[in-house]
Amino acid sequence: LPRRMTTKLTKKRSSSQQLVSISYPKRFEIVAKVAGAPLHAEIDAANDGKLMMYALYMQAVHGKCDVPRPSMFELAEYAKWKCWNAISDMDKMEAMRRYVKTVEEEKKGIWDEVQEEMNKPSTDSDSSGFGADKPPTDTDKGDEENRSIEATSSKETKPGEGKKRINGNEASSSAEDAEDLKQAEQKEENLKMQSYKTAGVRFPGTSREVGKLLSALQQAEKDPSFLQQQCESTRKILNEMLGAKAALDEAEASLKRGKEIESDLLTHLDVLNPENTNVEVGSNSFNPQTIRYSKQKAEKLLTRGEACLKNLQIQIDMWKTAIREELAACETEDLLGDRGSFAFQALACLVPTKKRITEAHERWAKLNIRFGALCKPSENDSTSGCTIS
């Protein structure tokens, strides 16, 4: 072989031998630092790869997922939580090994960068390989503050805004400057609204920036008064989104409550079964009034299920229409991506929930029929008879 190639192979072999000699968790720590864990922003990988690296890193460092489940409409956070939660039972050491293997597959040349990192002179702040997890020191805070001052001074200021920082201290703007800034922003908003109306945009005043509408939805959930601060079009869309979430919450509550009532009614039917020999003598279950009360519970359960199904169907039809509208506008500047994304996520929740309600509604209808067969009205409507023989 040529001398250059032989030298290169020798270097790689010695590098590999040095890396193999590093045991866990030190190897994991070095690779995680070079890979930019936990977000791995510098690694050019598909979403699935980044999610897997994130989940394995969190499992290796923190163990079982103890983060509350985010809303399914918070797409990024929910995806990260779901991936981590799926491997919560994995051993920490196993997660470390799989993490290193995954990073090796997703980032070509990772070991060269690891070798460079190992060759750097070690310092106290870098010995652990986890600078991101340490609390910032006073020096770090000072450096960060200076960087913030430089970035602020280099940015172009808005009319009447003035510098916000002078030598690290915030300078208070005068009331006159603040009023000028407010008027300038209002004027800009009015011009934007006018251009939207002239161009015939479907939702005038609503931002087309990706993630803007979904962020507004999260704020509206936390603070209902936030809706009143939005323009009419944005407020309308946010109310529709909140309506979808309310319909899902109501359906889940109905299923939970319905399951409890259904269990009570089935127990009552089991007691009324003539073949049941374990019934206590003098049980109140055979009382006509008790049977009639169970019949009323079954009717209310059925009515509630019908209302849920109707509400869910309205939501499904509305978000299907929203998807068709956004697909039709995808080649124009009129596209509202967040609305389309939400529509797909909403349907992914609404359709399965409707199916569950439908199945439960069929069971509740049978219960209603069975208790109806056990009751017979007497001449006085306030009492009833029982058809059990």
Coordinates of C-alpha atoms in Angstrom, one line a residue:
L1 CA 0.0 0.0 0.0
P2 CA 1.1 3.6 -0.5
R3 CA 2.8 5.2 2.5
R4 CA 0.0 7.8 3.0
M5 CA -2.7 5.2 3.0
T6 CA -0.7 3.0 5.4
T7 CA -0.3 6.0 7.7
K8 CA -4.0 6.8 7.6
L9 CA -5.0 3.2 8.4
T10 CA -2.5 3.1 11.2
K11 CA -4.0 6.3 12.7
K12 CA -7.6 5.0 12.4
R13 CA -6.5 1.6 14.0
S14 CA -4.8 3.4 16.9
S15 CA -7.8 5.7 17.3
S16 CA -10.3 2.7 17.3
Q17 CA -8.1 0.9 19.9
Q18 CA -8.1 4.0 22.1
L19 CA -11.9 4.3 21.9
V20 CA -12.5 0.7 22.6
S21 CA -10.5 1.0 25.8
I22 CA -13.0 3.6 27.1
S23 CA -15.6 2.0 29.2
Y24 CA -19.2 3.1 29.9
P25 CA -20.5 5.5 31.0
K26 CA -17.5 7.6 30.0
R27 CA -17.8 6.6 26.4
F28 CA -21.5 7.5 26.4
E29 CA -20.7 10.9 28.0
I30 CA -18.1 11.8 25.4
V31 CA -20.3 10.8 22.4
A32 CA -23.3 12.6 23.8
K33 CA -21.3 15.8 24.2
V34 CA -19.9 15.6 20.7
A35 CA -23.4 14.8 19.3
G36 CA -25.0 17.8 20.9
A37 CA -27.4 15.9 23.2
P38 CA -30.2 16.1 23.9
L39 CA -31.5 18.0 20.9
H40 CA -28.8 16.8 18.4
A41 CA -29.4 19.9 16.3
E42 CA -26.2 19.6 14.3
I43 CA -26.8 16.1 13.2
D44 CA -28.5 15.9 9.8
A45 CA -30.9 13.0 10.5
A46 CA -34.5 12.2 9.9
N47 CA -37.1 13.0 12.6
D48 CA -37.3 9.3 13.6
G49 CA -33.5 9.2 14.1
K50 CA -33.5 12.4 16.2
L51 CA -36.4 11.2 18.3
M52 CA -34.7 7.9 19.0
M53 CA -31.4 9.6 20.0
Y54 CA -33.3 12.0 22.2
A55 CA -35.3 9.2 23.9
L56 CA -32.2 7.0 24.5
Y57 CA -30.2 9.9 25.9
M58 CA -33.0 10.9 28.3
Q59 CA -33.4 7.2 29.4
A60 CA -29.7 6.8 29.9
V61 CA -29.4 10.0 32.0
H62 CA -32.8 10.2 33.8
G63 CA -34.2 6.7 33.6
K64 CA -37.9 6.1 33.5
C65 CA -39.9 8.9 31.9
D66 CA -41.5 11.0 34.7
V67 CA -42.6 13.9 32.5
P68 CA -46.4 14.5 32.4
R69 CA -47.9 13.6 29.1
P70 CA -48.2 16.7 26.8
S71 CA -51.2 17.5 24.8
M72 CA -51.4 15.6 21.5
F73 CA -51.7 18.9 19.7
E74 CA -48.2 20.0 20.9
L75 CA -46.7 18.0 18.1
A76 CA -43.0 18.2 18.9
E77 CA -43.3 17.7 22.7
Y78 CA -45.8 14.9 22.4
A79 CA -43.6 13.1 19.9
K80 CA -40.5 13.3 22.2
W81 CA -42.5 12.2 25.2
K82 CA -44.1 9.3 23.3
C83 CA -40.7 8.0 22.1
W84 CA -39.1 8.3 25.6
N85 CA -42.1 6.8 27.4
A86 CA -42.0 3.8 25.0
I87 CA -38.5 2.7 26.3
S88 CA -39.0 3.7 30.0
D89 CA -38.4 0.1 31.1
M90 CA -35.0 -0.1 29.5
D91 CA -31.9 -0.3 31.7
K92 CA -29.8 2.8 31.8
M93 CA -26.6 1.0 30.7
E94 CA -28.5 -0.6 27.8
A95 CA -29.8 2.8 26.8
M96 CA -26.2 4.2 26.8
R97 CA -25.0 1.4 24.5
R98 CA -27.9 1.8 22.1
Y99 CA -27.5 5.6 22.1
V100 CA -23.8 5.3 21.1
K101 CA -24.8 2.8 18.4
T102 CA -27.6 5.0 17.1
V103 CA -25.4 8.1 17.0
E104 CA -22.7 6.1 15.1
E105 CA -25.3 5.2 12.5
E106 CA -26.8 8.7 12.2
K107 CA -23.6 10.7 12.2
K108 CA -20.8 9.5 9.9
G109 CA -17.4 10.4 11.2
I110 CA -18.5 10.7 14.8
W111 CA -15.5 8.8 16.0
D112 CA -13.1 11.3 14.4
E113 CA -14.8 14.1 16.3
V114 CA -14.8 12.0 19.5
Q115 CA -11.0 11.5 19.0
E116 CA -10.5 15.3 18.6
E117 CA -12.5 15.8 21.7
M118 CA -10.4 13.3 23.6
N119 CA -7.2 15.0 22.4
K120 CA -8.3 18.3 23.8
P121 CA -6.6 19.3 27.1
S122 CA -9.0 18.4 29.9
T123 CA -10.3 21.1 32.2
D124 CA -12.4 21.0 35.3
S125 CA -15.5 22.3 33.5
D126 CA -15.1 19.7 30.7
S127 CA -14.1 16.6 32.6
S128 CA -17.6 15.1 32.9
G129 CA -18.6 15.7 29.3
F130 CA -21.9 17.3 30.3
G131 CA -21.4 21.1 30.3
A132 CA -25.1 21.6 29.4
D133 CA -26.4 20.0 32.5
K134 CA -24.3 22.0 35.0
P135 CA -25.6 25.2 36.5
P136 CA -23.9 28.3 35.0
T137 CA -21.1 29.9 37.0
D138 CA -20.8 33.7 37.6
T139 CA -18.2 33.8 34.8
D140 CA -20.6 32.0 32.4
K141 CA -23.4 34.4 33.4
G142 CA -21.1 37.4 32.7
D143 CA -20.0 36.1 29.3
E144 CA -23.7 35.4 28.4
E145 CA -24.7 38.9 29.5
N146 CA -21.9 40.4 27.4
R147 CA -23.0 38.4 24.4
S148 CA -26.5 39.5 24.9
I149 CA -25.4 43.1 25.1
E150 CA -23.4 42.8 21.8
A151 CA -26.3 41.0 20.1
T152 CA -28.7 43.7 21.2
S153 CA -26.5 46.6 20.1
S154 CA -25.9 45.0 16.7
K155 CA -29.6 44.6 15.9
E156 CA -31.5 47.2 14.1
T157 CA -33.8 49.0 16.5
K158 CA -37.4 49.8 15.8
P159 CA -38.6 53.4 15.6
G160 CA -38.7 54.9 19.1
E161 CA -37.4 51.7 20.7
G162 CA -33.8 52.9 21.5
K163 CA -31.2 50.8 23.1
K164 CA -32.5 48.4 25.7
R165 CA -29.2 47.7 27.2
I166 CA -26.2 49.9 28.1
N167 CA -23.2 48.1 29.7
G168 CA -25.5 45.3 30.8
N169 CA -28.2 47.5 32.4
E170 CA -31.6 48.0 30.9
A171 CA -32.4 51.6 30.0
S172 CA -36.1 52.6 30.6
S173 CA -37.8 54.1 27.6
S174 CA -39.7 57.3 28.0
A175 CA -43.5 57.3 27.8
E176 CA -43.3 59.3 24.6
D177 CA -41.0 56.8 22.9
A178 CA -43.2 53.9 24.0
E179 CA -46.3 55.6 22.6
D180 CA -44.5 56.2 19.3
L181 CA -43.5 52.6 19.1
K182 CA -47.1 51.5 19.8
Q183 CA -48.4 53.7 17.1
A184 CA -45.9 52.4 14.6
E185 CA -46.8 48.8 15.4
Q186 CA -50.5 49.6 15.0
K187 CA -49.9 51.3 11.7
E188 CA -48.0 48.3 10.4
E189 CA -50.7 46.0 11.6
N190 CA -53.4 48.1 9.8
L191 CA -51.4 48.1 6.6
K192 CA -51.0 44.3 6.8
M193 CA -54.8 43.9 7.4
Q194 CA -55.5 46.1 4.4
S195 CA -53.2 44.2 2.2
Y196 CA -54.8 40.9 3.3
K197 CA -58.3 42.2 2.5
T198 CA -57.2 43.5 -0.9
A199 CA -55.6 40.2 -1.8
G200 CA -58.7 38.3 -0.7
V201 CA -56.9 36.2 2.0
R202 CA -59.3 33.8 3.7
F203 CA -58.3 34.7 7.3
P204 CA -57.2 38.3 7.3
G205 CA -54.8 39.3 10.0
T206 CA -53.9 35.7 10.9
S207 CA -50.2 35.0 10.8
R208 CA -49.0 32.4 8.2
E209 CA -45.8 31.8 10.2
V210 CA -45.4 28.1 11.0
G211 CA -46.0 27.3 14.6
K212 CA -47.5 30.8 15.4
L213 CA -51.1 29.6 15.5
L214 CA -50.3 26.5 17.6
S215 CA -48.4 28.6 20.1
A216 CA -51.4 30.9 20.3
L217 CA -53.6 27.9 21.0
Q218 CA -51.4 26.9 24.0
Q219 CA -51.6 30.4 25.4
A220 CA -55.4 30.5 24.9
E221 CA -55.7 27.3 26.9
K222 CA -53.8 28.8 29.8
D223 CA -55.4 32.2 29.6
P224 CA -58.9 32.5 28.1
S225 CA -58.5 36.3 28.0
F226 CA -55.8 35.9 25.4
L227 CA -58.5 35.2 22.8
Q228 CA -59.8 38.8 23.2
Q229 CA -56.4 40.2 22.2
Q230 CA -56.5 38.4 18.8
C231 CA -58.1 39.6 15.5
E232 CA -61.5 38.2 14.5
S233 CA -60.1 35.6 12.1
T234 CA -57.5 34.2 14.6
R235 CA -60.1 34.2 17.4
K236 CA -62.5 32.2 15.2
I237 CA -59.9 29.5 14.3
L238 CA -58.7 29.3 18.0
N239 CA -62.3 28.8 19.2
E240 CA -62.7 26.0 16.6
M241 CA -59.5 24.3 17.9
L242 CA -60.6 24.7 21.5
G243 CA -64.0 23.3 20.5
A244 CA -62.3 20.1 19.1
K245 CA -60.4 19.6 22.3
A246 CA -63.5 20.2 24.4
A247 CA -65.4 17.6 22.4
L248 CA -62.7 15.1 23.0
D249 CA -62.6 15.9 26.7
E250 CA -66.4 15.5 26.9
A251 CA -66.3 12.2 25.1
E252 CA -63.6 10.8 27.4
A253 CA -65.6 11.9 30.4
S254 CA -68.7 10.3 29.0
L255 CA -66.9 7.1 28.4
K256 CA -65.5 7.0 31.9
R257 CA -68.8 7.8 33.6
G258 CA -70.7 5.5 31.2
K259 CA -68.4 2.6 32.0
E260 CA -69.2 3.0 35.7
I261 CA -73.0 3.2 35.1
E262 CA -72.8 0.2 32.7
S263 CA -71.1 -1.9 35.3
D264 CA -73.8 -1.1 37.9
L265 CA -76.6 -2.0 35.4
L266 CA -74.9 -5.3 34.4
T267 CA -74.6 -6.1 38.1
H268 CA -78.3 -5.4 38.5
L269 CA -79.2 -7.6 35.6
D270 CA -77.1 -10.4 37.0
V271 CA -79.0 -10.3 40.2
L272 CA -82.3 -10.4 38.3
N273 CA -81.3 -13.5 36.4
P274 CA -83.6 -16.4 37.4
E275 CA -80.6 -18.8 37.3
N276 CA -78.7 -16.8 39.9
T277 CA -79.0 -18.7 43.1
N278 CA -76.7 -16.4 45.1
V279 CA -79.3 -13.6 45.6
E280 CA -80.1 -12.6 49.2
V281 CA -83.6 -13.1 50.3
G282 CA -85.5 -9.8 50.3
S283 CA -83.0 -8.1 48.0
N284 CA -84.2 -4.6 46.9
S285 CA -83.1 -5.4 43.4
F286 CA -86.5 -7.0 42.6
N287 CA -88.4 -3.9 43.7
P288 CA -90.3 -2.4 40.7
Q289 CA -89.1 1.1 41.6
T290 CA -85.5 -0.1 41.6
I291 CA -85.9 -1.7 38.2
R292 CA -87.6 1.4 36.9
Y293 CA -84.7 3.6 38.2
S294 CA -82.2 1.4 36.4
K295 CA -84.2 1.8 33.2
Q296 CA -84.0 5.6 33.6
K297 CA -80.3 5.4 34.1
A298 CA -79.9 3.3 30.9
E299 CA -82.0 5.9 29.0
K300 CA -79.9 8.8 30.2
L301 CA -76.8 6.9 29.3
L302 CA -78.1 6.3 25.8
T303 CA -79.1 10.0 25.4
R304 CA -75.7 11.2 26.5
G305 CA -74.0 8.8 24.1
E306 CA -76.1 10.1 21.2
A307 CA -75.2 13.7 22.0
C308 CA -71.5 12.8 22.1
L309 CA -71.7 11.1 18.8
K310 CA -73.5 14.1 17.2
N311 CA -70.9 16.5 18.6
L312 CA -68.0 14.4 17.4
Q313 CA -69.4 14.0 13.9
I314 CA -69.8 17.8 13.7
Q315 CA -66.1 18.2 14.6
I316 CA -65.0 15.5 12.1
D317 CA -66.9 17.1 9.3
M318 CA -65.5 20.5 10.1
W319 CA -61.9 19.4 10.2
K320 CA -62.2 17.4 7.1
T321 CA -63.4 20.5 5.3
A322 CA -60.4 22.4 6.8
I323 CA -58.0 19.9 5.3
R324 CA -59.6 20.2 1.9
E325 CA -59.4 24.0 2.1
E326 CA -55.7 24.0 3.1
L327 CA -54.8 21.4 0.4
A328 CA -56.5 23.6 -2.2
A329 CA -54.4 26.6 -0.9
C330 CA -51.1 24.7 -0.6
E331 CA -49.7 26.2 -3.8
T332 CA -50.5 29.8 -2.8
E333 CA -49.5 32.2 -0.1
D334 CA -52.9 31.8 1.4
L335 CA -51.9 28.5 2.9
L336 CA -52.4 28.3 6.7
G337 CA -50.2 25.4 7.6
D338 CA -50.9 25.3 11.3
R339 CA -54.6 24.9 10.6
G340 CA -54.0 22.0 8.3
S341 CA -51.6 20.4 10.8
F342 CA -54.1 20.7 13.6
A343 CA -56.9 19.3 11.4
F344 CA -54.9 16.1 10.8
Q345 CA -54.0 15.7 14.5
A346 CA -57.6 16.4 15.5
L347 CA -59.0 13.8 13.1
A348 CA -56.4 11.3 14.4
C349 CA -58.1 11.7 17.8
L350 CA -61.7 12.4 16.9
V351 CA -62.2 9.3 14.6
P352 CA -61.0 6.6 17.0
T353 CA -62.9 8.3 19.9
K354 CA -66.1 8.3 17.9
K355 CA -65.6 4.6 17.2
R356 CA -65.2 3.9 20.9
I357 CA -68.4 5.9 21.7
T358 CA -70.3 4.1 18.9
E359 CA -69.3 0.7 20.4
A360 CA -70.3 1.8 23.9
H361 CA -73.6 3.3 22.6
E362 CA -74.5 -0.1 21.1
R363 CA -74.0 -1.8 24.5
W364 CA -76.0 0.9 26.2
A365 CA -78.9 0.5 23.8
K366 CA -79.0 -3.2 24.6
L367 CA -79.1 -2.4 28.3
N368 CA -82.0 0.1 27.7
I369 CA -84.0 -2.6 25.8
R370 CA -83.4 -5.2 28.5
F371 CA -84.5 -3.0 31.4
G372 CA -87.4 -1.8 29.2
A373 CA -88.6 -5.4 28.9
L374 CA -88.4 -5.9 32.6
C375 CA -90.7 -2.9 33.3
K376 CA -94.4 -2.5 32.5
P377 CA -96.3 0.7 33.3
S378 CA -99.2 0.4 35.7
E379 CA -102.4 2.4 35.5
N380 CA -100.7 5.0 37.8
D381 CA -97.7 6.4 36.0
S382 CA -95.9 7.0 39.2
T383 CA -95.5 3.3 39.8
S384 CA -94.5 0.4 37.6
G385 CA -94.8 -3.3 37.6
C386 CA -92.2 -6.0 36.9
T387 CA -92.4 -8.7 34.2
I388 CA -89.9 -11.0 35.9
S389 CA -91.5 -14.5 36.5

